[in-house]
mmCIF file with all atom_site columns, N, CA, C and O in Angstrom:
data_model
loop_
_atom_site.group_PDB
_atom_site.id
_atom_site.type_symbol
_atom_site.label_atom_id
_atom_site.label_alt_id
_atom_site.label_comp_id
_atom_site.label_asym_id
_atom_site.label_entity_id
_atom_site.label_seq_id
_atom_site.pdbx_PDB_ins_code
_atom_site.Cartn_x
_atom_site.Cartn_y
_atom_site.Cartn_z
_atom_site.occupancy
_atom_site.B_iso_or_equiv
_atom_site.pdbx_formal_charge
_atom_site.auth_seq_id
_atom_site.auth_comp_id
_atom_site.auth_asym_id
_atom_site.auth_atom_id
_atom_site.pdbx_PDB_model_num
ATOM 1   N N  . UNK A 1 1  ? 160.190 122.271 117.227 1.00 85.00 ? 1  UNK A N  1
ATOM 2   C CA . UNK A 1 1  ? 158.896 122.328 116.988 1.00 85.00 ? 1  UNK A CA 1
ATOM 3   C C  . UNK A 1 1  ? 158.117 122.948 117.777 1.00 85.00 ? 1  UNK A C  1
ATOM 4   O O  . UNK A 1 1  ? 157.938 122.761 119.510 1.00 85.00 ? 1  UNK A O  1
ATOM 5   N N  . UNK A 1 2  ? 157.522 124.151 117.655 1.00 92.00 ? 2  UNK A N  1
ATOM 6   C CA . UNK A 1 2  ? 156.219 124.466 118.693 1.00 92.00 ? 2  UNK A CA 1
ATOM 7   C C  . UNK A 1 2  ? 154.578 124.288 118.331 1.00 92.00 ? 2  UNK A C  1
ATOM 8   O O  . UNK A 1 2  ? 154.273 124.162 117.142 1.00 92.00 ? 2  UNK A O  1
ATOM 9   N N  . UNK A 1 3  ? 154.105 124.631 119.661 1.00 97.00 ? 3  UNK A N  1
ATOM 10  C CA . UNK A 1 3  ? 152.478 124.163 119.240 1.00 97.00 ? 3  UNK A CA 1
ATOM 11  C C  . UNK A 1 3  ? 151.547 125.616 119.345 1.00 97.00 ? 3  UNK A C  1
ATOM 12  O O  . UNK A 1 3  ? 151.950 126.556 119.502 1.00 97.00 ? 3  UNK A O  1
ATOM 13  N N  . UNK A 1 4  ? 151.124 125.348 118.586 1.00 97.00 ? 4  UNK A N  1
ATOM 14  C CA . UNK A 1 4  ? 150.345 127.011 118.116 1.00 97.00 ? 4  UNK A CA 1
ATOM 15  C C  . UNK A 1 4  ? 149.263 126.555 119.045 1.00 97.00 ? 4  UNK A C  1
ATOM 16  O O  . UNK A 1 4  ? 148.379 126.201 118.929 1.00 97.00 ? 4  UNK A O  1
ATOM 17  N N  . UNK A 1 5  ? 148.740 128.059 119.965 1.00 97.00 ? 5  UNK A N  1
ATOM 18  C CA . UNK A 1 5  ? 147.815 128.033 120.811 1.00 97.00 ? 5  UNK A CA 1
ATOM 19  C C  . UNK A 1 5  ? 147.493 129.210 120.966 1.00 97.00 ? 5  UNK A C  1
ATOM 20  O O  . UNK A 1 5  ? 147.947 130.510 120.902 1.00 97.00 ? 5  UNK A O  1
ATOM 21  N N  . UNK A 1 6  ? 145.674 129.494 120.512 1.00 97.00 ? 6  UNK A N  1
ATOM 22  C CA . UNK A 1 6  ? 145.671 130.935 121.010 1.00 97.00 ? 6  UNK A CA 1
ATOM 23  C C  . UNK A 1 6  ? 145.218 130.995 122.382 1.00 97.00 ? 6  UNK A C  1
ATOM 24  O O  . UNK A 1 6  ? 144.170 130.231 123.061 1.00 97.00 ? 6  UNK A O  1
ATOM 25  N N  . UNK A 1 7  ? 145.617 132.090 122.406 1.00 97.00 ? 7  UNK A N  1
ATOM 26  C CA . UNK A 1 7  ? 145.499 132.601 124.453 1.00 97.00 ? 7  UNK A CA 1
ATOM 27  C C  . UNK A 1 7  ? 144.276 133.562 124.616 1.00 97.00 ? 7  UNK A C  1
ATOM 28  O O  . UNK A 1 7  ? 144.937 134.938 124.008 1.00 97.00 ? 7  UNK A O  1
ATOM 29  N N  . UNK A 1 8  ? 143.308 133.715 125.238 1.00 96.00 ? 8  UNK A N  1
ATOM 30  C CA . UNK A 1 8  ? 142.693 134.616 125.444 1.00 96.00 ? 8  UNK A CA 1
ATOM 31  C C  . UNK A 1 8  ? 142.849 135.396 126.817 1.00 96.00 ? 8  UNK A C  1
ATOM 32  O O  . UNK A 1 8  ? 142.304 134.530 127.946 1.00 96.00 ? 8  UNK A O  1
ATOM 33  N N  . UNK A 1 9  ? 143.957 136.252 127.218 1.00 94.00 ? 9  UNK A N  1
ATOM 34  C CA . UNK A 1 9  ? 143.615 137.040 128.617 1.00 94.00 ? 9  UNK A CA 1
ATOM 35  C C  . UNK A 1 9  ? 143.845 137.950 128.626 1.00 94.00 ? 9  UNK A C  1
ATOM 36  O O  . UNK A 1 9  ? 144.196 138.716 127.424 1.00 94.00 ? 9  UNK A O  1
ATOM 37  N N  . UNK A 1 10 ? 142.984 138.636 129.444 1.00 93.00 ? 10 UNK A N  1
ATOM 38  C CA . UNK A 1 10 ? 143.249 139.946 130.130 1.00 93.00 ? 10 UNK A CA 1
ATOM 39  C C  . UNK A 1 10 ? 144.393 140.801 129.578 1.00 93.00 ? 10 UNK A C  1
ATOM 40  O O  . UNK A 1 10 ? 145.249 140.104 129.766 1.00 93.00 ? 10 UNK A O  1
ATOM 41  N N  . UNK A 1 11 ? 144.603 142.032 129.658 1.00 93.00 ? 11 UNK A N  1
ATOM 42  C CA . UNK A 1 11 ? 145.527 142.960 129.893 1.00 93.00 ? 11 UNK A CA 1
ATOM 43  C C  . UNK A 1 11 ? 145.812 143.629 131.219 1.00 93.00 ? 11 UNK A C  1
ATOM 44  O O  . UNK A 1 11 ? 144.833 144.248 131.582 1.00 93.00 ? 11 UNK A O  1
ATOM 45  N N  . UNK A 1 12 ? 146.692 142.588 132.018 1.00 93.00 ? 12 UNK A N  1
ATOM 46  C CA . UNK A 1 12 ? 146.995 143.840 133.251 1.00 93.00 ? 12 UNK A CA 1
ATOM 47  C C  . UNK A 1 12 ? 148.311 143.689 133.054 1.00 93.00 ? 12 UNK A C  1
ATOM 48  O O  . UNK A 1 12 ? 149.082 142.886 132.755 1.00 93.00 ? 12 UNK A O  1
ATOM 49  N N  . UNK A 1 13 ? 149.175 144.313 134.526 1.00 96.00 ? 13 UNK A N  1
ATOM 50  C CA . UNK A 1 13 ? 150.354 144.198 134.236 1.00 96.00 ? 13 UNK A CA 1
ATOM 51  C C  . UNK A 1 13 ? 150.980 143.034 134.587 1.00 96.00 ? 13 UNK A C  1
ATOM 52  O O  . UNK A 1 13 ? 152.190 143.020 133.836 1.00 96.00 ? 13 UNK A O  1
ATOM 53  N N  . UNK A 1 14 ? 150.007 141.716 135.659 1.00 95.00 ? 14 UNK A N  1
ATOM 54  C CA . UNK A 1 14 ? 151.159 140.767 135.536 1.00 95.00 ? 14 UNK A CA 1
ATOM 55  C C  . UNK A 1 14 ? 151.047 139.879 134.286 1.00 95.00 ? 14 UNK A C  1
ATOM 56  O O  . UNK A 1 14 ? 151.483 138.569 134.472 1.00 95.00 ? 14 UNK A O  1
ATOM 57  N N  . UNK A 1 15 ? 150.539 140.617 133.097 1.00 93.00 ? 15 UNK A N  1
ATOM 58  C CA . UNK A 1 15 ? 150.557 139.501 131.891 1.00 93.00 ? 15 UNK A CA 1
ATOM 59  C C  . UNK A 1 15 ? 150.658 140.261 131.009 1.00 93.00 ? 15 UNK A C  1
ATOM 60  O O  . UNK A 1 15 ? 151.079 139.765 129.855 1.00 93.00 ? 15 UNK A O  1
ATOM 61  N N  . UNK A 1 16 ? 151.290 141.383 131.296 1.00 95.00 ? 16 UNK A N  1
ATOM 62  C CA . UNK A 1 16 ? 151.491 142.328 130.208 1.00 95.00 ? 16 UNK A CA 1
ATOM 63  C C  . UNK A 1 16 ? 153.014 141.737 129.509 1.00 95.00 ? 16 UNK A C  1
ATOM 64  O O  . UNK A 1 16 ? 153.136 141.427 127.721 1.00 95.00 ? 16 UNK A O  1
ATOM 65  N N  . UNK A 1 17 ? 153.994 141.579 130.351 1.00 96.00 ? 17 UNK A N  1
ATOM 66  C CA . UNK A 1 17 ? 155.128 140.574 129.409 1.00 96.00 ? 17 UNK A CA 1
ATOM 67  C C  . UNK A 1 17 ? 155.141 139.422 128.659 1.00 96.00 ? 17 UNK A C  1
ATOM 68  O O  . UNK A 1 17 ? 155.791 139.305 127.908 1.00 96.00 ? 17 UNK A O  1
ATOM 69  N N  . UNK A 1 18 ? 153.700 138.487 129.140 1.00 94.00 ? 18 UNK A N  1
ATOM 70  C CA . UNK A 1 18 ? 153.992 136.924 128.335 1.00 94.00 ? 18 UNK A CA 1
ATOM 71  C C  . UNK A 1 18 ? 153.058 137.823 127.306 1.00 94.00 ? 18 UNK A C  1
ATOM 72  O O  . UNK A 1 18 ? 153.583 137.616 125.965 1.00 94.00 ? 18 UNK A O  1
ATOM 73  N N  . UNK A 1 19 ? 152.472 139.096 127.047 1.00 93.00 ? 19 UNK A N  1
ATOM 74  C CA . UNK A 1 19 ? 151.620 139.126 126.075 1.00 93.00 ? 19 UNK A CA 1
ATOM 75  C C  . UNK A 1 19 ? 152.057 140.175 125.014 1.00 93.00 ? 19 UNK A C  1
ATOM 76  O O  . UNK A 1 19 ? 151.847 139.759 123.834 1.00 93.00 ? 19 UNK A O  1
ATOM 77  N N  . UNK A 1 20 ? 153.391 140.265 125.262 1.00 94.00 ? 20 UNK A N  1
ATOM 78  C CA . UNK A 1 20 ? 154.072 141.537 124.483 1.00 94.00 ? 20 UNK A CA 1
ATOM 79  C C  . UNK A 1 20 ? 155.269 140.556 123.738 1.00 94.00 ? 20 UNK A C  1
ATOM 80  O O  . UNK A 1 20 ? 155.635 140.440 123.092 1.00 94.00 ? 20 UNK A O  1
ATOM 81  N N  . UNK A 1 21 ? 154.926 139.034 124.652 1.00 92.00 ? 21 UNK A N  1
ATOM 82  C CA . UNK A 1 21 ? 156.697 138.278 123.675 1.00 92.00 ? 21 UNK A CA 1
ATOM 83  C C  . UNK A 1 21 ? 157.713 138.667 124.522 1.00 92.00 ? 21 UNK A C  1
ATOM 84  O O  . UNK A 1 21 ? 158.444 137.424 124.150 1.00 92.00 ? 21 UNK A O  1
ATOM 85  N N  . UNK A 1 22 ? 157.811 139.577 125.241 1.00 96.00 ? 22 UNK A N  1
ATOM 86  C CA . UNK A 1 22 ? 159.352 139.702 126.193 1.00 96.00 ? 22 UNK A CA 1
ATOM 87  C C  . UNK A 1 22 ? 159.412 138.502 127.265 1.00 96.00 ? 22 UNK A C  1
ATOM 88  O O  . UNK A 1 22 ? 160.487 138.078 127.258 1.00 96.00 ? 22 UNK A O  1
ATOM 89  N N  . UNK A 1 23 ? 158.624 137.892 127.592 1.00 95.00 ? 23 UNK A N  1
ATOM 90  C CA . UNK A 1 23 ? 159.130 136.544 128.330 1.00 95.00 ? 23 UNK A CA 1
ATOM 91  C C  . UNK A 1 23 ? 157.801 135.476 127.250 1.00 95.00 ? 23 UNK A C  1
ATOM 92  O O  . UNK A 1 23 ? 156.468 135.632 127.510 1.00 95.00 ? 23 UNK A O  1
ATOM 93  N N  . UNK A 1 24 ? 158.466 134.514 126.413 1.00 93.00 ? 24 UNK A N  1
ATOM 94  C CA . UNK A 1 24 ? 158.045 133.588 125.658 1.00 93.00 ? 24 UNK A CA 1
ATOM 95  C C  . UNK A 1 24 ? 157.860 132.488 126.438 1.00 93.00 ? 24 UNK A C  1
ATOM 96  O O  . UNK A 1 24 ? 157.993 132.140 127.783 1.00 93.00 ? 24 UNK A O  1
ATOM 97  N N  . UNK A 1 25 ? 156.688 131.577 125.806 1.00 94.00 ? 25 UNK A N  1
ATOM 98  C CA . UNK A 1 25 ? 156.175 130.648 126.344 1.00 94.00 ? 25 UNK A CA 1
ATOM 99  C C  . UNK A 1 25 ? 156.927 129.114 125.703 1.00 94.00 ? 25 UNK A C  1
ATOM 100 O O  . UNK A 1 25 ? 156.350 129.325 124.330 1.00 94.00 ? 25 UNK A O  1
ATOM 101 N N  . UNK A 1 26 ? 158.457 128.469 126.264 1.00 95.00 ? 26 UNK A N  1
ATOM 102 C CA . UNK A 1 26 ? 158.792 128.030 125.577 1.00 95.00 ? 26 UNK A CA 1
ATOM 103 C C  . UNK A 1 26 ? 158.331 126.688 124.755 1.00 95.00 ? 26 UNK A C  1
ATOM 104 O O  . UNK A 1 26 ? 156.892 125.972 125.424 1.00 95.00 ? 26 UNK A O  1
ATOM 105 N N  . UNK A 1 27 ? 158.031 126.702 123.537 1.00 96.00 ? 27 UNK A N  1
ATOM 106 C CA . UNK A 1 27 ? 157.565 125.345 122.444 1.00 96.00 ? 27 UNK A CA 1
ATOM 107 C C  . UNK A 1 27 ? 156.144 125.908 122.371 1.00 96.00 ? 27 UNK A C  1
ATOM 108 O O  . UNK A 1 27 ? 155.509 125.170 121.734 1.00 96.00 ? 27 UNK A O  1
ATOM 109 N N  . UNK A 1 28 ? 156.068 127.030 122.621 1.00 97.00 ? 28 UNK A N  1
ATOM 110 C CA . UNK A 1 28 ? 154.641 127.542 122.225 1.00 97.00 ? 28 UNK A CA 1
ATOM 111 C C  . UNK A 1 28 ? 154.645 128.392 120.868 1.00 97.00 ? 28 UNK A C  1
ATOM 112 O O  . UNK A 1 28 ? 155.543 129.654 121.162 1.00 97.00 ? 28 UNK A O  1
ATOM 113 N N  . UNK A 1 29 ? 154.001 128.383 119.970 1.00 96.00 ? 29 UNK A N  1
ATOM 114 C CA . UNK A 1 29 ? 153.747 129.690 119.109 1.00 96.00 ? 29 UNK A CA 1
ATOM 115 C C  . UNK A 1 29 ? 152.725 130.329 119.886 1.00 96.00 ? 29 UNK A C  1
ATOM 116 O O  . UNK A 1 29 ? 151.423 130.057 119.155 1.00 96.00 ? 29 UNK A O  1
ATOM 117 N N  . UNK A 1 30 ? 152.642 131.395 121.004 1.00 96.00 ? 30 UNK A N  1
ATOM 118 C CA . UNK A 1 30 ? 151.389 131.926 120.878 1.00 96.00 ? 30 UNK A CA 1
ATOM 119 C C  . UNK A 1 30 ? 150.932 133.271 120.629 1.00 96.00 ? 30 UNK A C  1
ATOM 120 O O  . UNK A 1 30 ? 151.429 133.752 120.125 1.00 96.00 ? 30 UNK A O  1
ATOM 121 N N  . UNK A 1 31 ? 149.099 132.797 120.082 1.00 96.00 ? 31 UNK A N  1
ATOM 122 C CA . UNK A 1 31 ? 148.701 134.145 119.449 1.00 96.00 ? 31 UNK A CA 1
ATOM 123 C C  . UNK A 1 31 ? 147.597 134.867 120.525 1.00 96.00 ? 31 UNK A C  1
ATOM 124 O O  . UNK A 1 31 ? 146.489 133.589 120.917 1.00 96.00 ? 31 UNK A O  1
ATOM 125 N N  . UNK A 1 32 ? 148.119 135.511 121.395 1.00 96.00 ? 32 UNK A N  1
ATOM 126 C CA . UNK A 1 32 ? 147.600 135.986 122.124 1.00 96.00 ? 32 UNK A CA 1
ATOM 127 C C  . UNK A 1 32 ? 146.340 137.172 121.569 1.00 96.00 ? 32 UNK A C  1
ATOM 128 O O  . UNK A 1 32 ? 146.071 138.045 120.799 1.00 96.00 ? 32 UNK A O  1
ATOM 129 N N  . UNK A 1 33 ? 145.011 137.258 122.242 1.00 95.00 ? 33 UNK A N  1
ATOM 130 C CA . UNK A 1 33 ? 143.557 137.691 121.645 1.00 95.00 ? 33 UNK A CA 1
ATOM 131 C C  . UNK A 1 33 ? 143.185 138.198 122.799 1.00 95.00 ? 33 UNK A C  1
ATOM 132 O O  . UNK A 1 33 ? 143.435 138.141 124.315 1.00 95.00 ? 33 UNK A O  1
ATOM 133 N N  . UNK A 1 34 ? 142.671 139.242 122.372 1.00 94.00 ? 34 UNK A N  1
ATOM 134 C CA . UNK A 1 34 ? 142.081 140.295 123.189 1.00 94.00 ? 34 UNK A CA 1
ATOM 135 C C  . UNK A 1 34 ? 140.476 140.904 123.044 1.00 94.00 ? 34 UNK A C  1
ATOM 136 O O  . UNK A 1 34 ? 140.215 140.748 121.816 1.00 94.00 ? 34 UNK A O  1
ATOM 137 N N  . UNK A 1 35 ? 139.825 140.189 123.833 1.00 95.00 ? 35 UNK A N  1
ATOM 138 C CA . UNK A 1 35 ? 138.427 140.283 123.788 1.00 95.00 ? 35 UNK A CA 1
ATOM 139 C C  . UNK A 1 35 ? 138.375 141.361 124.933 1.00 95.00 ? 35 UNK A C  1
ATOM 140 O O  . UNK A 1 35 ? 138.484 141.426 126.039 1.00 95.00 ? 35 UNK A O  1
ATOM 141 N N  . UNK A 1 36 ? 137.298 142.459 124.447 1.00 93.00 ? 36 UNK A N  1
ATOM 142 C CA . UNK A 1 36 ? 136.903 143.259 125.316 1.00 93.00 ? 36 UNK A CA 1
ATOM 143 C C  . UNK A 1 36 ? 135.538 143.309 125.477 1.00 93.00 ? 36 UNK A C  1
ATOM 144 O O  . UNK A 1 36 ? 134.575 143.696 124.185 1.00 93.00 ? 36 UNK A O  1
ATOM 145 N N  . UNK A 1 37 ? 134.781 143.403 126.514 1.00 93.00 ? 37 UNK A N  1
ATOM 146 C CA . UNK A 1 37 ? 135.489 143.132 127.571 1.00 93.00 ? 37 UNK A CA 1
ATOM 147 C C  . UNK A 1 37 ? 135.737 141.609 128.093 1.00 93.00 ? 37 UNK A C  1
ATOM 148 O O  . UNK A 1 37 ? 134.777 140.641 127.335 1.00 93.00 ? 37 UNK A O  1
ATOM 149 N N  . UNK A 1 38 ? 136.741 141.266 128.852 1.00 92.00 ? 38 UNK A N  1
ATOM 150 C CA . UNK A 1 38 ? 137.019 140.241 129.081 1.00 92.00 ? 38 UNK A CA 1
ATOM 151 C C  . UNK A 1 38 ? 135.851 139.097 128.927 1.00 92.00 ? 38 UNK A C  1
ATOM 152 O O  . UNK A 1 38 ? 136.131 138.157 128.832 1.00 92.00 ? 38 UNK A O  1
ATOM 153 N N  . UNK A 1 39 ? 134.831 139.093 130.064 1.00 92.00 ? 39 UNK A N  1
ATOM 154 C CA . UNK A 1 39 ? 133.507 138.273 130.085 1.00 92.00 ? 39 UNK A CA 1
ATOM 155 C C  . UNK A 1 39 ? 133.151 137.783 128.925 1.00 92.00 ? 39 UNK A C  1
ATOM 156 O O  . UNK A 1 39 ? 132.657 136.733 128.752 1.00 92.00 ? 39 UNK A O  1
ATOM 157 N N  . UNK A 1 40 ? 133.466 138.343 127.689 1.00 94.00 ? 40 UNK A N  1
ATOM 158 C CA . UNK A 1 40 ? 132.820 137.928 126.326 1.00 94.00 ? 40 UNK A CA 1
ATOM 159 C C  . UNK A 1 40 ? 133.912 136.853 125.630 1.00 94.00 ? 40 UNK A C  1
ATOM 160 O O  . UNK A 1 40 ? 133.642 135.902 125.331 1.00 94.00 ? 40 UNK A O  1
ATOM 161 N N  . UNK A 1 41 ? 134.899 136.925 126.301 1.00 95.00 ? 41 UNK A N  1
ATOM 162 C CA . UNK A 1 41 ? 135.825 135.617 126.005 1.00 95.00 ? 41 UNK A CA 1
ATOM 163 C C  . UNK A 1 41 ? 135.579 134.338 126.950 1.00 95.00 ? 41 UNK A C  1
ATOM 164 O O  . UNK A 1 41 ? 135.107 133.330 126.130 1.00 95.00 ? 41 UNK A O  1
ATOM 165 N N  . UNK A 1 42 ? 134.694 134.754 128.662 1.00 95.00 ? 42 UNK A N  1
ATOM 166 C CA . UNK A 1 42 ? 134.375 133.553 129.493 1.00 95.00 ? 42 UNK A CA 1
ATOM 167 C C  . UNK A 1 42 ? 133.440 132.835 128.480 1.00 95.00 ? 42 UNK A C  1
ATOM 168 O O  . UNK A 1 42 ? 133.391 131.512 127.959 1.00 95.00 ? 42 UNK A O  1
ATOM 169 N N  . UNK A 1 43 ? 132.650 133.694 127.523 1.00 92.00 ? 43 UNK A N  1
ATOM 170 C CA . UNK A 1 43 ? 131.161 133.362 127.162 1.00 92.00 ? 43 UNK A CA 1
ATOM 171 C C  . UNK A 1 43 ? 131.782 132.431 125.930 1.00 92.00 ? 43 UNK A C  1
ATOM 172 O O  . UNK A 1 43 ? 131.211 131.241 125.559 1.00 92.00 ? 43 UNK A O  1
ATOM 173 N N  . UNK A 1 44 ? 132.862 132.460 124.888 1.00 95.00 ? 44 UNK A N  1
ATOM 174 C CA . UNK A 1 44 ? 133.068 132.334 124.005 1.00 95.00 ? 44 UNK A CA 1
ATOM 175 C C  . UNK A 1 44 ? 133.688 131.006 123.674 1.00 95.00 ? 44 UNK A C  1
ATOM 176 O O  . UNK A 1 44 ? 133.676 130.053 123.113 1.00 95.00 ? 44 UNK A O  1
ATOM 177 N N  . UNK A 1 45 ? 134.784 130.960 125.427 1.00 96.00 ? 45 UNK A N  1
ATOM 178 C CA . UNK A 1 45 ? 135.490 130.072 125.160 1.00 96.00 ? 45 UNK A CA 1
ATOM 179 C C  . UNK A 1 45 ? 134.501 128.574 126.096 1.00 96.00 ? 45 UNK A C  1
ATOM 180 O O  . UNK A 1 45 ? 134.654 127.190 125.454 1.00 96.00 ? 45 UNK A O  1
ATOM 181 N N  . UNK A 1 46 ? 133.329 128.815 127.007 1.00 94.00 ? 46 UNK A N  1
ATOM 182 C CA . UNK A 1 46 ? 132.271 128.064 127.191 1.00 94.00 ? 46 UNK A CA 1
ATOM 183 C C  . UNK A 1 46 ? 131.602 127.477 126.865 1.00 94.00 ? 46 UNK A C  1
ATOM 184 O O  . UNK A 1 46 ? 131.501 126.080 126.566 1.00 94.00 ? 46 UNK A O  1
ATOM 185 N N  . UNK A 1 47 ? 131.334 128.610 125.755 1.00 95.00 ? 47 UNK A N  1
ATOM 186 C CA . UNK A 1 47 ? 129.870 127.692 124.721 1.00 95.00 ? 47 UNK A CA 1
ATOM 187 C C  . UNK A 1 47 ? 130.142 127.006 123.826 1.00 95.00 ? 47 UNK A C  1
ATOM 188 O O  . UNK A 1 47 ? 129.846 126.265 122.997 1.00 95.00 ? 47 UNK A O  1
ATOM 189 N N  . UNK A 1 48 ? 131.533 127.852 122.835 1.00 96.00 ? 48 UNK A N  1
ATOM 190 C CA . UNK A 1 48 ? 132.281 126.983 121.739 1.00 96.00 ? 48 UNK A CA 1
ATOM 191 C C  . UNK A 1 48 ? 133.790 126.394 121.626 1.00 96.00 ? 48 UNK A C  1
ATOM 192 O O  . UNK A 1 48 ? 134.224 126.297 120.959 1.00 96.00 ? 48 UNK A O  1
ATOM 193 N N  . UNK A 1 49 ? 134.491 126.748 122.946 1.00 96.00 ? 49 UNK A N  1
ATOM 194 C CA . UNK A 1 49 ? 135.791 126.252 122.755 1.00 96.00 ? 49 UNK A CA 1
ATOM 195 C C  . UNK A 1 49 ? 136.472 126.592 122.133 1.00 96.00 ? 49 UNK A C  1
ATOM 196 O O  . UNK A 1 49 ? 137.469 125.970 121.333 1.00 96.00 ? 49 UNK A O  1
ATOM 197 N N  . UNK A 1 50 ? 136.332 127.886 121.431 1.00 96.00 ? 50 UNK A N  1
ATOM 198 C CA . UNK A 1 50 ? 137.087 129.442 120.800 1.00 96.00 ? 50 UNK A CA 1
ATOM 199 C C  . UNK A 1 50 ? 138.626 129.258 120.760 1.00 96.00 ? 50 UNK A C  1
ATOM 200 O O  . UNK A 1 50 ? 138.854 129.493 119.856 1.00 96.00 ? 50 UNK A O  1
ATOM 201 N N  . UNK A 1 51 ? 138.953 129.423 122.398 1.00 97.00 ? 51 UNK A N  1
ATOM 202 C CA . UNK A 1 51 ? 140.808 129.183 122.789 1.00 97.00 ? 51 UNK A CA 1
ATOM 203 C C  . UNK A 1 51 ? 141.377 127.978 123.211 1.00 97.00 ? 51 UNK A C  1
ATOM 204 O O  . UNK A 1 51 ? 140.318 126.854 123.646 1.00 97.00 ? 51 UNK A O  1
ATOM 205 N N  . UNK A 1 52 ? 141.991 127.833 123.247 1.00 97.00 ? 52 UNK A N  1
ATOM 206 C CA . UNK A 1 52 ? 143.001 126.746 123.670 1.00 97.00 ? 52 UNK A CA 1
ATOM 207 C C  . UNK A 1 52 ? 143.555 127.091 125.299 1.00 97.00 ? 52 UNK A C  1
ATOM 208 O O  . UNK A 1 52 ? 143.764 126.258 125.632 1.00 97.00 ? 52 UNK A O  1
ATOM 209 N N  . UNK A 1 53 ? 143.729 127.988 125.211 1.00 96.00 ? 53 UNK A N  1
ATOM 210 C CA . UNK A 1 53 ? 143.716 128.467 126.786 1.00 96.00 ? 53 UNK A CA 1
ATOM 211 C C  . UNK A 1 53 ? 142.770 129.879 127.144 1.00 96.00 ? 53 UNK A C  1
ATOM 212 O O  . UNK A 1 53 ? 143.083 130.893 126.167 1.00 96.00 ? 53 UNK A O  1
ATOM 213 N N  . UNK A 1 54 ? 142.166 130.194 128.018 1.00 96.00 ? 54 UNK A N  1
ATOM 214 C CA . UNK A 1 54 ? 141.413 131.278 128.505 1.00 96.00 ? 54 UNK A CA 1
ATOM 215 C C  . UNK A 1 54 ? 141.328 131.607 130.088 1.00 96.00 ? 54 UNK A C  1
ATOM 216 O O  . UNK A 1 54 ? 140.743 130.830 130.882 1.00 96.00 ? 54 UNK A O  1
ATOM 217 N N  . UNK A 1 55 ? 141.840 132.674 129.780 1.00 92.00 ? 55 UNK A N  1
ATOM 218 C CA . UNK A 1 55 ? 141.265 132.885 131.222 1.00 92.00 ? 55 UNK A CA 1
ATOM 219 C C  . UNK A 1 55 ? 139.569 133.320 131.580 1.00 92.00 ? 55 UNK A C  1
ATOM 220 O O  . UNK A 1 55 ? 139.015 133.747 131.182 1.00 92.00 ? 55 UNK A O  1
ATOM 221 N N  . UNK A 1 56 ? 139.510 132.434 132.899 1.00 90.00 ? 56 UNK A N  1
ATOM 222 C CA . UNK A 1 56 ? 138.025 132.258 133.756 1.00 90.00 ? 56 UNK A CA 1
ATOM 223 C C  . UNK A 1 56 ? 138.028 132.958 135.272 1.00 90.00 ? 56 UNK A C  1
ATOM 224 O O  . UNK A 1 56 ? 138.559 132.892 135.401 1.00 90.00 ? 56 UNK A O  1
ATOM 225 N N  . UNK A 1 57 ? 136.969 133.823 135.161 1.00 84.00 ? 57 UNK A N  1
ATOM 226 C CA . UNK A 1 57 ? 136.140 134.016 136.201 1.00 84.00 ? 57 UNK A CA 1
ATOM 227 C C  . UNK A 1 57 ? 135.930 132.507 137.284 1.00 84.00 ? 57 UNK A C  1
ATOM 228 O O  . UNK A 1 57 ? 135.976 132.166 136.686 1.00 84.00 ? 57 UNK A O  1
#
């Protein structure tokens, strides 16, 4: 059984394998969200708790 999580993380070389699914997150059905610019994801997470996981500065 997998847990569905929405994840907002920017596109970096160190996040590429997770974002592409090359490195899976065990037990998680990940929906990777791209927000451009990433600061927009910060606001949406802090104000509305829109994502389950979010990169924050």
